[in-house]
GROMACS .gro file of C-alpha atoms in nm:
model
  328
    1MET     CA    1  15.272   5.574  18.713
    2PRO     CA    2  15.522   5.849  18.542
    3THR     CA    3  15.656   5.730  18.217
    4LYS     CA    4  16.038   5.768  18.148
    5ILE     CA    5  16.118   5.944  17.833
    6SER     CA    6  16.414   5.811  17.650
    7ASN     CA    7  16.674   6.008  17.439
    8GLN     CA    8  16.482   5.884  17.109
    9ASP     CA    9  16.174   6.010  17.245
   10LYS     CA   10  16.312   6.361  17.308
   11GLY     CA   11  16.246   6.436  16.927
   12VAL     CA   12  15.876   6.389  16.997
   13VAL     CA   13  15.858   6.755  17.128
   14ASP     CA   14  15.925   6.889  16.771
   15GLU     CA   15  15.648   6.668  16.640
   16LEU     CA   16  15.426   6.741  16.940
   17GLN     CA   17  15.447   7.129  16.826
   18GLN     CA   18  15.377   7.035  16.475
   19GLU     CA   19  15.062   6.827  16.576
   20ALA     CA   20  14.947   7.128  16.784
   21HIS     CA   21  14.982   7.359  16.499
   22ARG     CA   22  14.792   7.125  16.267
   23LEU     CA   23  14.508   7.115  16.502
   24GLY     CA   24  14.498   7.480  16.534
   25PHE     CA   25  14.683   7.580  16.823
   26SER     CA   26  14.917   7.878  16.785
   27ARG     CA   27  15.200   7.832  17.032
   28LEU     CA   28  15.315   7.572  17.276
   29GLY     CA   29  15.521   7.583  17.590
   30ILE     CA   30  15.618   7.292  17.825
   31THR     CA   31  15.695   7.330  18.197
   32SER     CA   32  15.720   7.092  18.471
   33ALA     CA   33  15.446   6.987  18.728
   34GLU     CA   34  15.633   7.182  19.021
   35PRO     CA   35  15.406   7.424  19.184
   36PRO     CA   36  15.432   7.769  18.998
   37PRO     CA   37  15.542   8.083  19.171
   38ARG     CA   38  15.307   8.354  19.264
   39GLN     CA   39  15.057   8.133  19.451
   40ASP     CA   40  15.146   8.307  19.802
   41ARG     CA   41  15.035   8.649  19.621
   42PHE     CA   42  14.714   8.480  19.484
   43ALA     CA   43  14.624   8.380  19.866
   44GLN     CA   44  14.705   8.741  19.952
   45TRP     CA   45  14.465   8.864  19.679
   46LEU     CA   46  14.182   8.672  19.808
   47ASP     CA   47  14.240   8.794  20.159
   48GLN     CA   48  14.211   9.137  20.034
   49GLY     CA   49  13.862   9.054  19.900
   50PHE     CA   50  13.926   9.122  19.536
   51ALA     CA   51  13.773   8.793  19.403
   52GLY     CA   52  13.417   8.905  19.463
   53VAL     CA   53  13.153   8.640  19.400
   54MET     CA   54  13.428   8.392  19.293
   55GLU     CA   55  13.591   8.394  19.628
   56ASN     CA   56  13.426   8.086  19.776
   57TRP     CA   57  13.494   7.865  19.465
   58LEU     CA   58  13.867   7.994  19.455
   59ARG     CA   59  13.929   7.926  19.819
   60ARG     CA   60  13.768   7.587  19.794
   61HIS     CA   61  14.008   7.484  19.508
   62LEU     CA   62  14.321   7.679  19.624
   63PRO     CA   63  14.516   7.376  19.689
   64LEU     CA   64  14.443   7.236  19.352
   65ARG     CA   65  14.548   7.539  19.149
   66SER     CA   66  14.927   7.453  19.175
   67SER     CA   67  14.887   7.075  19.202
   68PRO     CA   68  14.862   6.914  18.860
   69GLU     CA   69  14.925   6.591  19.034
   70SER     CA   70  14.587   6.605  19.198
   71LEU     CA   71  14.405   6.644  18.860
   72LEU     CA   72  14.606   6.359  18.691
   73PRO     CA   73  14.809   6.118  18.923
   74GLY     CA   74  15.176   6.089  18.803
   75THR     CA   75  15.168   6.422  18.603
   76GLN     CA   76  15.532   6.547  18.531
   77SER     CA   77  15.459   6.774  18.248
   78VAL     CA   78  15.223   7.061  18.191
   79ILE     CA   79  15.191   7.143  17.818
   80MET     CA   80  15.044   7.482  17.781
   81LEU     CA   81  14.899   7.605  17.464
   82ALA     CA   82  14.779   7.929  17.315
   83THR     CA   83  14.528   7.983  17.052
   84ASP     CA   84  14.482   8.329  16.898
   85TYR     CA   85  14.125   8.449  16.873
   86ASP     CA   86  13.945   8.735  16.647
   87ALA     CA   87  14.145   9.028  16.768
   88LYS     CA   88  14.015   9.245  16.476
   89THR     CA   89  13.660   9.245  16.551
   90VAL     CA   90  13.528   9.589  16.486
   91SER     CA   91  13.326   9.727  16.776
   92SER     CA   92  13.099  10.031  16.738
   93ARG     CA   93  13.073  10.200  17.077
   94GLU     CA   94  12.907  10.463  16.919
   95SER     CA   95  12.574  10.274  16.878
   96PRO     CA   96  12.384  10.302  17.216
   97ASN     CA   97  12.119  10.052  17.085
   98HIS     CA   98  12.345   9.768  17.087
   99GLY     CA   99  12.549   9.586  17.345
  100GLN     CA  100  12.924   9.555  17.358
  101ILE     CA  101  13.057   9.193  17.381
  102ALA     CA  102  13.418   9.109  17.463
  103ARG     CA  103  13.607   8.991  17.145
  104TYR     CA  104  13.673   8.635  17.264
  105ALA     CA  105  13.297   8.574  17.312
  106VAL     CA  106  13.168   8.666  16.968
  107GLY     CA  107  13.255   8.315  16.835
  108ARG     CA  108  13.182   7.961  16.923
  109ASP     CA  109  13.215   7.850  17.264
  110TYR     CA  110  13.608   7.819  17.292
  111HIS     CA  111  13.565   7.533  17.556
  112ASP     CA  112  13.396   7.323  17.324
  113VAL     CA  113  13.648   7.393  17.033
  114LEU     CA  114  13.978   7.366  17.249
  115ARG     CA  115  13.859   7.051  17.439
  116SER     CA  116  13.820   6.853  17.132
  117ARG     CA  117  14.167   6.963  17.019
  118LEU     CA  118  14.317   6.876  17.345
  119ASN     CA  119  14.153   6.539  17.325
  120HIS     CA  120  14.315   6.485  16.992
  121LEU     CA  121  14.654   6.615  17.091
  122GLY     CA  122  14.652   6.399  17.405
  123GLY     CA  123  14.567   6.087  17.202
  124TRP     CA  124  14.856   6.159  16.977
  125LEU     CA  125  15.104   6.198  17.263
  126GLU     CA  126  14.989   5.882  17.433
  127HIS     CA  127  15.036   5.687  17.092
  128ALA     CA  128  15.379   5.845  17.053
  129ILE     CA  129  15.499   5.756  17.387
  130PRO     CA  130  15.332   5.419  17.497
  131GLY     CA  131  15.235   5.433  17.867
  132CYS     CA  132  15.201   5.807  17.885
  133LYS     CA  133  14.856   5.935  18.008
  134THR     CA  134  14.712   6.305  17.935
  135ARG     CA  135  14.447   6.499  18.055
  136GLY     CA  136  14.327   6.823  17.876
  137VAL     CA  137  14.240   7.143  18.083
  138VAL     CA  138  14.050   7.440  17.946
  139ASP     CA  139  13.878   7.611  18.244
  140SER     CA  140  13.749   7.274  18.323
  141ALA     CA  141  13.976   7.235  18.638
  142PRO     CA  142  14.108   7.474  18.899
  143LEU     CA  143  14.460   7.481  18.757
  144ALA     CA  144  14.668   7.798  18.762
  145GLU     CA  145  14.686   7.826  18.384
  146ARG     CA  146  14.824   8.158  18.342
  147GLU     CA  147  15.117   8.084  18.593
  148PHE     CA  148  15.208   7.765  18.412
  149ALA     CA  149  15.187   7.924  18.085
  150ALA     CA  150  15.398   8.205  18.197
  151ARG     CA  151  15.667   7.965  18.339
  152ALA     CA  152  15.629   7.768  17.991
  153GLY     CA  153  15.744   8.081  17.808
  154LEU     CA  154  15.424   8.175  17.643
  155GLY     CA  155  15.419   8.544  17.786
  156TRP     CA  156  15.468   8.762  18.070
  157PHE     CA  157  15.212   8.928  18.320
  158GLY     CA  158  15.112   9.256  18.191
  159LYS     CA  159  14.998   9.529  18.431
  160ASN     CA  160  14.633   9.444  18.348
  161THR     CA  161  14.720   9.082  18.469
  162MET     CA  162  14.675   8.927  18.109
  163LEU     CA  163  14.955   8.732  17.976
  164ILE     CA  164  15.113   8.921  17.707
  165ASP     CA  165  15.322   8.755  17.412
  166GLN     CA  166  15.547   9.012  17.204
  167GLY     CA  167  15.423   8.886  16.883
  168ALA     CA  168  15.056   8.794  16.947
  169GLY     CA  169  14.965   9.047  17.221
  170SER     CA  170  14.708   8.917  17.462
  171TYR     CA  171  14.426   8.814  17.264
  172PHE     CA  172  14.458   8.437  17.286
  173PHE     CA  173  14.305   8.158  17.493
  174LEU     CA  174  14.511   7.925  17.721
  175SER     CA  175  14.455   7.564  17.759
  176GLY     CA  176  14.682   7.273  17.918
  177LEU     CA  177  14.762   6.936  17.848
  178LEU     CA  178  14.885   6.740  18.165
  179ALA     CA  179  15.109   6.439  18.088
  180THR     CA  180  15.268   6.170  18.299
  181VAL     CA  181  15.610   6.193  18.106
  182ALA     CA  182  15.895   6.418  18.167
  183LEU     CA  183  15.927   6.643  17.860
  184PRO     CA  184  16.201   6.898  17.780
  185THR     CA  185  16.082   7.222  17.922
  186HIS     CA  186  16.087   7.581  17.793
  187GLN     CA  187  16.212   7.892  17.958
  188PRO     CA  188  16.003   8.162  18.102
  189ILE     CA  189  16.023   8.514  17.993
  190GLU     CA  190  16.233   8.714  18.251
  191VAL     CA  191  16.188   9.060  18.117
  192ASP     CA  192  15.902   9.292  18.196
  193HIS     CA  193  15.814   9.435  17.852
  194CYS     CA  194  15.556   9.678  17.989
  195GLY     CA  195  15.823   9.919  18.086
  196THR     CA  196  15.670  10.235  18.214
  197CYS     CA  197  15.334  10.217  18.033
  198THR     CA  198  15.031  10.243  18.239
  199ALA     CA  199  14.778  10.276  17.961
  200CYS     CA  200  14.581   9.972  18.086
  201LEU     CA  201  14.564  10.128  18.449
  202ASP     CA  202  14.453  10.460  18.316
  203ILE     CA  203  14.173  10.347  18.066
  204CYS     CA  204  13.984  10.137  18.318
  205PRO     CA  205  13.660  10.337  18.389
  206THR     CA  206  13.599  10.152  18.727
  207ASP     CA  207  13.947  10.169  18.864
  208ALA     CA  208  13.947   9.776  18.871
  209LEU     CA  209  14.339   9.778  18.851
  210PRO     CA  210  14.445   9.961  19.172
  211GLU     CA  211  14.799   9.873  19.107
  212PRO     CA  212  14.990   9.698  18.839
  213ARG     CA  213  14.898   9.336  18.810
  214VAL     CA  214  14.646   9.355  19.058
  215LEU     CA  215  14.277   9.303  18.960
  216ASP     CA  216  13.979   9.411  19.183
  217ALA     CA  217  13.703   9.175  19.044
  218THR     CA  218  13.443   9.347  19.248
  219ARG     CA  219  13.492   9.652  19.022
  220CYS     CA  220  13.598   9.485  18.687
  221ILE     CA  221  13.338   9.508  18.425
  222SER     CA  222  13.418   9.172  18.281
  223ALA     CA  223  13.380   9.003  18.611
  224LEU     CA  224  13.070   9.180  18.693
  225THR     CA  225  12.896   9.121  18.362
  226ILE     CA  226  12.993   8.752  18.338
  227GLU     CA  227  13.034   8.610  18.697
  228ASP     CA  228  12.823   8.833  18.910
  229ARG     CA  229  12.444   8.830  18.845
  230GLY     CA  230  12.350   9.029  19.131
  231PRO     CA  231  12.272   9.392  19.175
  232VAL     CA  232  12.540   9.634  19.049
  233GLU     CA  233  12.653   9.928  19.279
  234GLY     CA  234  12.497  10.256  19.155
  235GLY     CA  235  12.845  10.418  19.146
  236LEU     CA  236  12.970  10.147  18.903
  237ARG     CA  237  12.675  10.119  18.657
  238SER     CA  238  12.742  10.449  18.464
  239HIS     CA  239  13.101  10.331  18.382
  240PHE     CA  240  12.967  10.019  18.227
  241GLY     CA  241  12.876  10.213  17.880
  242ASN     CA  242  12.730   9.942  17.664
  243TRP     CA  243  12.957   9.656  17.782
  244ILE     CA  244  12.698   9.375  17.857
  245PHE     CA  245  12.949   9.073  17.849
  246GLY     CA  246  13.304   9.118  17.928
  247CYS     CA  247  13.528   9.420  17.858
  248ASP     CA  248  13.833   9.487  17.638
  249LEU     CA  249  13.917   9.808  17.720
  250CYS     CA  250  14.273   9.731  17.920
  251GLN     CA  251  14.351   9.513  17.629
  252GLU     CA  252  14.259   9.760  17.341
  253VAL     CA  253  14.503  10.020  17.472
  254CYS     CA  254  14.800   9.776  17.519
  255PRO     CA  255  15.070   9.855  17.266
  256TRP     CA  256  15.150   9.483  17.225
  257ASN     CA  257  14.800   9.428  17.077
  258ARG     CA  258  14.849   9.692  16.804
  259HIS     CA  259  14.958   9.423  16.572
  260ALA     CA  260  14.786   9.117  16.722
  261PRO     CA  261  14.764   8.858  16.450
  262GLY     CA  262  14.399   8.748  16.506
  263THR     CA  263  14.294   8.426  16.355
  264GLU     CA  264  14.141   8.273  16.024
  265ASP     CA  265  14.032   7.977  16.200
  266PRO     CA  266  13.661   7.916  16.101
  267GLU     CA  267  13.582   7.757  16.453
  268LEU     CA  268  13.709   8.082  16.633
  269GLN     CA  269  13.574   8.355  16.390
  270ALA     CA  270  13.318   8.615  16.501
  271ILE     CA  271  12.964   8.497  16.426
  272GLU     CA  272  12.790   8.748  16.197
  273ASN     CA  273  12.565   8.998  16.377
  274GLU     CA  274  12.682   8.849  16.720
  275GLU     CA  275  12.932   9.138  16.798
  276MET     CA  276  12.668   9.411  16.877
  277PRO     CA  277  12.322   9.247  16.971
  278SER     CA  278  12.027   9.496  17.006
  279LEU     CA  279  11.958   9.565  17.360
  280ILE     CA  280  11.588   9.584  17.308
  281GLU     CA  281  11.615   9.228  17.136
  282LEU     CA  282  11.799   9.100  17.439
  283LEU     CA  283  11.529   9.225  17.689
  284ARG     CA  284  11.265   9.036  17.465
  285LEU     CA  285  11.425   8.688  17.517
  286ASP     CA  286  11.244   8.443  17.745
  287GLN     CA  287  11.455   8.148  17.857
  288ALA     CA  288  11.387   7.922  17.588
  289ALA     CA  289  11.481   8.194  17.332
  290PHE     CA  290  11.813   8.292  17.546
  291ARG     CA  291  11.929   7.924  17.542
  292LYS     CA  292  11.845   7.883  17.152
  293LYS     CA  293  12.051   8.195  17.066
  294PHE     CA  294  12.344   8.142  17.294
  295HIS     CA  295  12.343   7.765  17.308
  296ASP     CA  296  12.684   7.756  17.139
  297SER     CA  297  12.850   8.064  17.291
  298PRO     CA  298  13.032   8.167  17.596
  299ILE     CA  299  12.762   8.426  17.676
  300LEU     CA  300  12.556   8.124  17.812
  301ARG     CA  301  12.784   8.153  18.113
  302ALA     CA  302  12.600   8.482  18.221
  303LYS     CA  303  12.291   8.308  18.228
  304ARG     CA  304  11.963   8.511  18.109
  305VAL     CA  305  11.908   8.695  18.446
  306GLY     CA  306  12.281   8.811  18.426
  307LEU     CA  307  12.282   8.923  18.056
  308LEU     CA  308  11.938   9.096  18.075
  309ARG     CA  309  12.062   9.302  18.387
  310SER     CA  310  12.355   9.404  18.200
  311ALA     CA  311  12.136   9.506  17.906
  312ALA     CA  312  11.912   9.710  18.119
  313ILE     CA  313  12.228   9.886  18.271
  314ALA     CA  314  12.346   9.967  17.917
  315LEU     CA  315  12.009  10.105  17.813
  316GLY     CA  316  12.011  10.318  18.140
  317ASN     CA  317  12.344  10.454  18.051
  318HIS     CA  318  12.174  10.562  17.710
  319PRO     CA  319  11.825  10.664  17.770
  320SER     CA  320  11.771  10.758  17.427
  321ALA     CA  321  11.817  10.407  17.319
  322SER     CA  322  11.527  10.255  17.536
  323GLY     CA  323  11.270  10.287  17.271
  324ASP     CA  324  10.995  10.028  17.312
  325VAL     CA  325  11.140   9.835  17.618
  326PRO     CA  326  10.945   9.519  17.688
  327ALA     CA  327  10.758   9.532  18.031
  328GLY     CA  328  10.777   9.184  18.135
   0.00000   0.00000   0.00000
């Protein structure tokens, strides 16, 4: 049952923000549990076939994306949290012997880090407002996190489909805390600060951004190296370069990321030597070695078969780097 908030309890929002910062979250925004906008456009996007291998899962959970109530009965508020990650990771794309990994994936698995923090924040709120129930969400439920975060004022949708904050750019994780109490809400950013810039659209080597704010996941290097573990169309492979897990190109050229703050959070720092693993070393990993090396990493998501396929593509794009390629 929803919990009513008293005038005295309205001051809890300031304390909630302080507690969130103490736990390591960078920014916080609150919105209602009402369905967010853009859901009709999301359905159209699915109908256009842009979801690739994710289509069945996304269609199956489409009604849940805009319904926090279905995830936590009685939800009245969606507390969205942004957590900056290591934006200053140096990537040497000039080294054909190594694989390129998206910045967000060179540290610990953010799901584990943020889930623990959400549990602590939820416990704090339940103690502060008796009767309130909470549920943390970090890619663990089919919630339209970016849409709720935008309505909570955490950024605007860039032309690369990423959520962008004027001060932090787009190098941040999103997570949410559902609450059965009606908290004061924040206002969305109504201005499109992208202006006439098309840098993200222009840089994409596979033309995965056919128009502003539309992503074709069947051509996106990030989607293809993380979610799709099958064969890659020959015409796309040569554009992968040495990206083997994710891709940051459309974020790297964004002007709003020039001064992205990054993070000093030890739990989200890049793990030494993980930024650019040796492609030959990856191809030598058996299943047990793969799980041992990436047990605490988002890279586990690609599974061994997906990561080795991407490593083979990267070697194919740089034949001189193949060296002593294992046969098995």
